[in-house]
Coordinates of C-alpha atoms and ligand atoms in Angstrom, one line a residue:
M1 CA -74.2 -92.1 -64.5
I2 CA -76.3 -92.9 -61.4
D3 CA -75.8 -96.5 -60.2
A4 CA -79.3 -97.4 -59.1
E5 CA -78.1 -100.4 -57.1
R6 CA -76.0 -98.1 -54.9
L7 CA -78.6 -95.4 -54.2
D8 CA -79.3 -95.0 -50.5
K9 CA -81.8 -92.8 -48.8
P10 CA -79.6 -89.7 -48.4
A11 CA -78.6 -89.9 -52.1
V12 CA -82.2 -90.2 -53.2
I13 CA -83.1 -87.2 -51.1
Q14 CA -80.3 -85.2 -52.7
W15 CA -81.6 -86.2 -56.2
L16 CA -85.2 -85.2 -55.2
L17 CA -83.8 -81.8 -54.4
A18 CA -81.9 -81.4 -57.7
R19 CA -82.6 -78.2 -59.6
G20 CA -81.0 -76.4 -62.5
E21 CA -78.1 -78.1 -64.2
L22 CA -78.1 -81.0 -61.8
Q23 CA -81.8 -81.7 -62.5
E24 CA -81.2 -81.5 -66.2
D25 CA -78.4 -84.0 -65.9
L26 CA -80.8 -86.3 -63.9
F27 CA -83.4 -86.0 -66.7
R28 CA -80.7 -86.6 -69.4
Q29 CA -79.8 -89.9 -67.6
A30 CA -83.4 -90.9 -67.4
R31 CA -84.0 -90.3 -71.1
A32 CA -80.8 -92.2 -71.9
V33 CA -82.1 -95.2 -70.0
R34 CA -85.5 -95.0 -71.7
Q35 CA -83.7 -95.0 -75.1
Q36 CA -81.4 -97.9 -74.2
Q37 CA -84.5 -99.9 -73.2
G38 CA -86.2 -99.3 -76.5
A39 CA -89.0 -97.4 -74.6
D40 CA -88.5 -94.2 -76.4
S41 CA -92.1 -94.0 -77.8
V42 CA -95.2 -92.9 -75.9
L43 CA -98.1 -95.3 -75.1
L44 CA -101.5 -93.6 -75.4
R45 CA -104.4 -95.0 -73.5
G46 CA -108.0 -93.9 -73.5
V47 CA -109.7 -93.6 -70.1
V48 CA -113.4 -93.9 -69.4
E49 CA -114.4 -93.0 -65.8
I50 CA -117.3 -95.4 -65.5
S51 CA -118.6 -94.6 -62.0
N52 CA -117.9 -92.0 -59.3
Y53 CA -119.5 -94.0 -56.5
C54 CA -116.9 -94.9 -53.8
E55 CA -117.0 -96.8 -50.5
K56 CA -113.7 -95.2 -49.2
P57 CA -113.2 -92.0 -47.4
C58 CA -109.8 -90.8 -48.8
S59 CA -109.0 -87.4 -47.3
Y60 CA -107.9 -85.8 -50.6
C61 CA -110.7 -86.9 -52.8
A62 CA -114.1 -85.4 -53.4
M63 CA -115.5 -88.8 -54.5
R64 CA -115.0 -90.0 -50.9
C65 CA -118.1 -91.7 -49.5
P66 CA -119.0 -89.1 -46.9
N67 CA -119.4 -86.4 -49.6
Q68 CA -123.1 -86.3 -50.1
A69 CA -122.9 -83.0 -52.1
L70 CA -121.4 -84.8 -55.1
P71 CA -124.0 -86.1 -57.6
R72 CA -123.2 -89.8 -58.3
Y73 CA -123.3 -91.7 -61.6
R74 CA -122.6 -95.1 -62.9
M75 CA -122.4 -95.4 -66.7
R76 CA -124.5 -98.0 -68.5
A77 CA -122.8 -100.8 -70.5
E78 CA -123.9 -99.4 -73.9
E79 CA -122.5 -96.0 -72.9
I80 CA -119.1 -97.4 -72.0
L81 CA -119.0 -99.6 -75.1
A82 CA -119.8 -96.5 -77.3
V83 CA -116.8 -94.7 -75.7
A84 CA -114.6 -97.8 -76.2
A85 CA -115.5 -97.8 -79.9
E86 CA -114.5 -94.1 -80.1
I87 CA -111.2 -94.9 -78.5
K88 CA -110.6 -97.6 -81.1
R89 CA -111.7 -95.2 -83.9
C90 CA -108.9 -92.8 -82.6
R91 CA -106.5 -95.8 -83.2
L92 CA -105.6 -96.2 -79.6
S93 CA -105.1 -99.8 -78.5
T94 CA -105.9 -99.6 -74.7
V95 CA -109.2 -98.9 -73.0
F96 CA -108.7 -97.8 -69.4
L97 CA -111.7 -98.3 -67.2
Q98 CA -111.5 -96.3 -64.1
A99 CA -114.0 -95.8 -61.1
G100 CA -114.2 -95.2 -57.4
Q101 CA -114.2 -98.3 -55.3
D102 CA -117.7 -99.4 -56.4
R103 CA -118.4 -103.1 -56.3
A104 CA -121.7 -102.5 -58.0
C105 CA -119.6 -102.1 -61.2
D106 CA -118.5 -105.7 -61.2
E107 CA -121.7 -107.1 -62.8
L108 CA -121.3 -104.5 -65.6
L109 CA -117.7 -105.5 -66.1
E110 CA -118.8 -109.1 -66.7
E111 CA -120.4 -107.8 -69.8
I112 CA -118.0 -105.1 -71.0
I113 CA -114.5 -106.5 -70.5
P114 CA -115.0 -109.4 -73.0
Q115 CA -116.7 -107.1 -75.4
I116 CA -113.8 -104.7 -75.4
K117 CA -111.1 -107.3 -75.3
F118 CA -112.3 -109.9 -77.7
G119 CA -115.1 -108.1 -79.5
M120 CA -113.1 -105.0 -80.3
G121 CA -109.6 -106.4 -80.0
M122 CA -108.4 -103.8 -77.5
N123 CA -106.2 -104.1 -74.4
V124 CA -108.1 -103.6 -71.1
L125 CA -106.6 -101.7 -68.2
L126 CA -108.6 -101.4 -65.0
C127 CA -108.3 -99.0 -62.0
L128 CA -111.2 -99.9 -59.7
G129 CA -109.7 -100.2 -56.2
E130 CA -109.5 -103.0 -53.8
R131 CA -111.3 -106.3 -54.4
P132 CA -111.1 -109.9 -53.1
A133 CA -108.4 -112.1 -54.9
E134 CA -111.1 -114.1 -56.7
V135 CA -112.5 -110.9 -58.3
Y136 CA -109.1 -110.0 -59.7
R137 CA -108.8 -113.5 -61.1
R138 CA -112.3 -113.1 -62.6
F139 CA -111.3 -109.8 -64.2
A140 CA -108.3 -111.6 -65.8
E141 CA -110.4 -114.5 -67.0
L142 CA -112.8 -112.0 -68.6
G143 CA -109.9 -110.6 -70.6
A144 CA -108.4 -107.7 -68.5
D145 CA -104.7 -107.3 -69.1
S146 CA -103.6 -104.8 -66.4
Y147 CA -104.7 -103.3 -63.1
I148 CA -103.6 -100.1 -61.4
L149 CA -103.7 -99.9 -57.6
K150 CA -101.6 -97.0 -56.3
F151 CA -99.9 -97.5 -53.0
E152 CA -100.2 -93.7 -52.5
T153 CA -97.6 -93.6 -49.7
S154 CA -95.3 -96.3 -48.3
D155 CA -95.7 -94.7 -44.8
P156 CA -98.4 -96.7 -42.9
Q157 CA -99.3 -93.8 -40.6
A158 CA -99.6 -91.4 -43.6
Y159 CA -101.7 -94.0 -45.4
R160 CA -104.0 -94.1 -42.3
D161 CA -104.3 -90.3 -42.5
I162 CA -105.6 -90.7 -46.1
A163 CA -107.8 -93.8 -45.8
R164 CA -108.5 -94.3 -42.1
V165 CA -107.2 -97.9 -42.3
S166 CA -103.8 -99.6 -42.4
P167 CA -102.3 -100.1 -45.8
H168 CA -101.7 -103.8 -45.4
H169 CA -104.9 -104.9 -47.1
R170 CA -104.0 -102.7 -50.0
W171 CA -100.5 -104.2 -50.3
E172 CA -102.1 -107.7 -50.2
C173 CA -104.4 -106.6 -53.0
M174 CA -101.3 -105.6 -55.1
G175 CA -100.0 -109.2 -54.5
A176 CA -103.3 -110.6 -55.5
I177 CA -103.4 -108.6 -58.8
R178 CA -100.0 -110.1 -59.6
K179 CA -101.1 -113.6 -58.7
A180 CA -104.1 -113.1 -61.0
R181 CA -101.5 -112.6 -63.8
L182 CA -102.6 -109.1 -64.4
R183 CA -99.9 -106.6 -65.2
L184 CA -99.5 -104.3 -62.1
G185 CA -99.5 -100.6 -62.1
T186 CA -98.9 -98.6 -58.9
G187 CA -97.5 -95.3 -57.7
N188 CA -97.5 -92.6 -55.0
I189 CA -98.6 -89.0 -54.4
V190 CA -96.0 -86.3 -53.8
G191 CA -96.7 -83.5 -51.5
L192 CA -99.3 -85.0 -49.2
P193 CA -99.9 -82.9 -46.1
R194 CA -97.1 -83.5 -43.6
Q195 CA -95.2 -85.7 -46.0
T196 CA -91.4 -85.5 -45.7
L197 CA -88.6 -85.9 -48.3
E198 CA -87.6 -89.0 -46.3
S199 CA -91.0 -90.5 -46.8
I200 CA -90.9 -89.8 -50.6
A201 CA -87.5 -91.5 -50.7
E202 CA -89.0 -94.5 -48.9
D203 CA -91.7 -94.5 -51.6
F204 CA -88.9 -94.7 -54.2
F205 CA -87.6 -97.9 -52.6
F206 CA -91.1 -99.3 -52.1
G207 CA -91.6 -98.9 -55.9
L208 CA -88.3 -100.8 -56.5
D209 CA -89.5 -103.6 -54.2
V210 CA -92.8 -103.9 -56.1
Q211 CA -91.1 -103.9 -59.5
P212 CA -94.4 -102.7 -61.2
D213 CA -95.1 -102.8 -64.9
F214 CA -96.4 -99.2 -64.6
V215 CA -95.4 -96.7 -62.0
S216 CA -96.6 -93.1 -61.5
A217 CA -95.7 -90.2 -59.3
A218 CA -98.5 -87.6 -59.1
P219 CA -98.3 -84.3 -57.3
F220 CA -100.9 -83.7 -54.6
I221 CA -103.7 -81.4 -55.8
P222 CA -106.0 -80.0 -53.1
N223 CA -109.6 -80.8 -53.8
E224 CA -112.6 -78.6 -53.0
G225 CA -114.9 -80.1 -50.4
T226 CA -112.4 -82.4 -48.8
P227 CA -110.6 -82.3 -45.4
W228 CA -107.4 -81.4 -47.2
E229 CA -108.7 -78.7 -49.5
G230 CA -106.6 -76.0 -47.7
F231 CA -103.1 -77.6 -48.2
P232 CA -100.8 -76.5 -51.0
C233 CA -100.1 -78.5 -54.2
G234 CA -97.3 -81.0 -54.3
D235 CA -93.9 -79.8 -55.6
L236 CA -93.6 -80.4 -59.4
D237 CA -89.8 -80.7 -59.4
V238 CA -89.7 -83.3 -56.6
T239 CA -92.4 -85.2 -58.6
L240 CA -90.4 -85.1 -61.8
N241 CA -87.2 -86.0 -60.0
L242 CA -88.8 -89.1 -58.5
M243 CA -90.1 -90.1 -62.0
A244 CA -86.6 -89.8 -63.4
L245 CA -85.1 -91.9 -60.5
W246 CA -87.8 -94.6 -61.1
R247 CA -86.9 -94.6 -64.8
I248 CA -83.2 -95.0 -64.1
A249 CA -83.8 -97.7 -61.5
L250 CA -86.8 -99.6 -63.0
K251 CA -85.6 -99.2 -66.6
R252 CA -88.4 -100.8 -68.6
S253 CA -91.5 -99.9 -66.5
F254 CA -94.1 -97.7 -68.2
I255 CA -94.2 -94.3 -66.5
P256 CA -97.1 -92.0 -67.2
A257 CA -96.9 -88.2 -67.4
V258 CA -100.1 -87.7 -65.4
S259 CA -102.5 -84.9 -66.1
A260 CA -101.9 -83.5 -62.6
L261 CA -98.4 -82.4 -63.8
E262 CA -100.1 -80.1 -66.4
K263 CA -102.6 -78.9 -63.7
I264 CA -99.6 -77.6 -61.6
R265 CA -97.9 -76.0 -64.6
P266 CA -98.6 -75.6 -68.3
D267 CA -96.1 -78.0 -70.0
G268 CA -96.0 -80.2 -66.9
Q269 CA -96.6 -83.3 -69.0
L270 CA -93.9 -82.2 -71.5
R271 CA -91.5 -81.9 -68.5
G272 CA -92.7 -85.4 -67.5
L273 CA -91.7 -86.9 -70.9
N274 CA -88.4 -85.1 -70.6
A275 CA -87.9 -86.7 -67.2
G276 CA -88.3 -90.2 -68.7
A277 CA -92.1 -90.8 -68.8
N278 CA -93.5 -92.7 -71.7
V279 CA -97.3 -92.9 -71.3
I280 CA -100.1 -90.3 -71.6
T281 CA -103.7 -91.1 -70.8
I282 CA -106.4 -89.3 -72.9
N283 CA -109.7 -88.6 -71.3
F284 CA -112.7 -90.0 -73.3
T285 CA -115.3 -89.7 -70.5
P286 CA -118.4 -88.0 -71.8
K287 CA -118.6 -84.4 -70.6
D288 CA -121.7 -84.8 -68.4
F289 CA -120.0 -87.6 -66.4
R290 CA -116.5 -86.1 -66.4
A291 CA -117.6 -83.0 -64.4
K292 CA -118.7 -85.3 -61.6
Y293 CA -115.5 -87.4 -61.6
A294 CA -113.9 -85.4 -58.8
I295 CA -111.0 -87.5 -57.8
Y296 CA -108.4 -84.7 -57.8
S297 CA -110.0 -81.4 -58.4
E298 CA -113.1 -79.9 -60.1
Q299 CA -110.8 -77.8 -62.3
R300 CA -108.6 -80.7 -63.2
F301 CA -106.7 -80.7 -66.5
V302 CA -108.5 -82.8 -69.0
V303 CA -106.1 -84.4 -71.6
S304 CA -107.3 -84.4 -75.2
L305 CA -105.8 -86.4 -78.0
R306 CA -104.7 -83.2 -79.7
H307 CA -102.9 -82.1 -76.5
A308 CA -101.2 -85.5 -76.1
L309 CA -100.0 -85.6 -79.7
H310 CA -98.7 -82.0 -79.5
T311 CA -96.9 -82.8 -76.3
I312 CA -95.3 -85.9 -77.7
H313 CA -94.2 -84.0 -80.8
R314 CA -92.6 -81.3 -78.7
A315 CA -90.7 -83.9 -76.7
G316 CA -89.2 -85.2 -79.9
L317 CA -90.9 -88.6 -79.3
R318 CA -93.3 -90.7 -81.3
V319 CA -96.5 -92.6 -80.5
R320 CA -96.0 -96.3 -79.5
H321 CA -98.2 -98.5 -81.7
E322 CA -99.0 -101.6 -79.6
A323 CA -100.3 -104.6 -81.3
P324 CA -104.0 -104.9 -80.6
V325 CA -105.2 -108.0 -78.8
L326 CA -106.9 -110.0 -81.5
A327 CA -106.0 -113.5 -80.5
A328 CA -109.4 -114.7 -79.6
A329 CA -111.4 -112.2 -81.5
E330 CA -113.1 -114.8 -83.8
T331 CA -114.3 -116.8 -80.8
Y332 CA -116.4 -114.0 -79.3
P333 CA -119.4 -112.2 -80.8
P334 CA -118.5 -108.8 -82.3
A335 CA -119.2 -105.7 -80.3
P336 CA -122.6 -104.1 -81.1
E337 CA -122.6 -101.5 -83.8
M338 CA -122.7 -98.0 -82.4
Ligands
SF4_1 S1 -109.1 -91.8 -54.1 FE1 -110.2 -93.5 -55.1 S2 -110.7 -94.9 -53.4 FE2 -110.2 -92.9 -52.4 S3 -112.2 -91.8 -52.2 FE3 -111.3 -91.2 -54.2 S4 -112.2 -92.6 -55.7 FE4 -112.5 -93.5 -53.6

């Protein structure tokens, strides 16, 4: 059994390169840890991509601010609440609100977070980018439970290549999310242009230092109309091996089998569950908006509830039934009928 406390950088690189029997052994160990931690069921969450406006220029993403060819949208409160109600009808307990870094959403969130959390009794997960510390505190006061802010890469120069700025402000934001008492999700991208295995191994240790509640490894997907459209996809096996190592070392953290795994290879998410993941995000964004949410690729794989349930069944796992958040439901007005 791998002793996570004794893993050093050369050992991590060796495990990232594992293939065949050695890789299957790594995955077996990751599944054993997941089972020992009582985390052997899969959390389903429903995502709504509420805005594709973004003020950042990330080199891999078509939603970057300089891309004037992309039609932009920001959903209205009633549209978002209608989708949240649909997520609840499907018996999921978490509504995941995702957007580009679009501060204009914050007014909208004043209205919709309490409606979803207290009116509908759902958990609220946010992924909206960098904000001042007081805004994270405000999101928590409104009823948000968790916030995802990926570190993308632990290498400061590589982060500058993505975002044109130093990562230090982003790291401070991760601390502010924690201080706001939101559960913290983070993660990296595997296969960024010029990224080395050493750098991915550093990402592994960075993840251990953060001790996140959720952690993801996502393969790089080249995206049309971006400066990095000509680079190859990230390596699926390296991504899966990193997920397995994080499972073994972080033990209880939720680890998603992200949709980009399936984009690289059919059954990619099944491989992710076999490597120790225990979360799948189902896309509930209405079709007209979804086509414009171009964070990874226009031809991204869109995860349906049916696909998720089929994948979980094939992995021999079951769906995790989280208790809905009903504590303060009576003290808030009910969500409007839709
Ligand atoms: S990755 Fe996120 S922050 Fe960067 S340009 Fe795309 S939507 Fe904006």
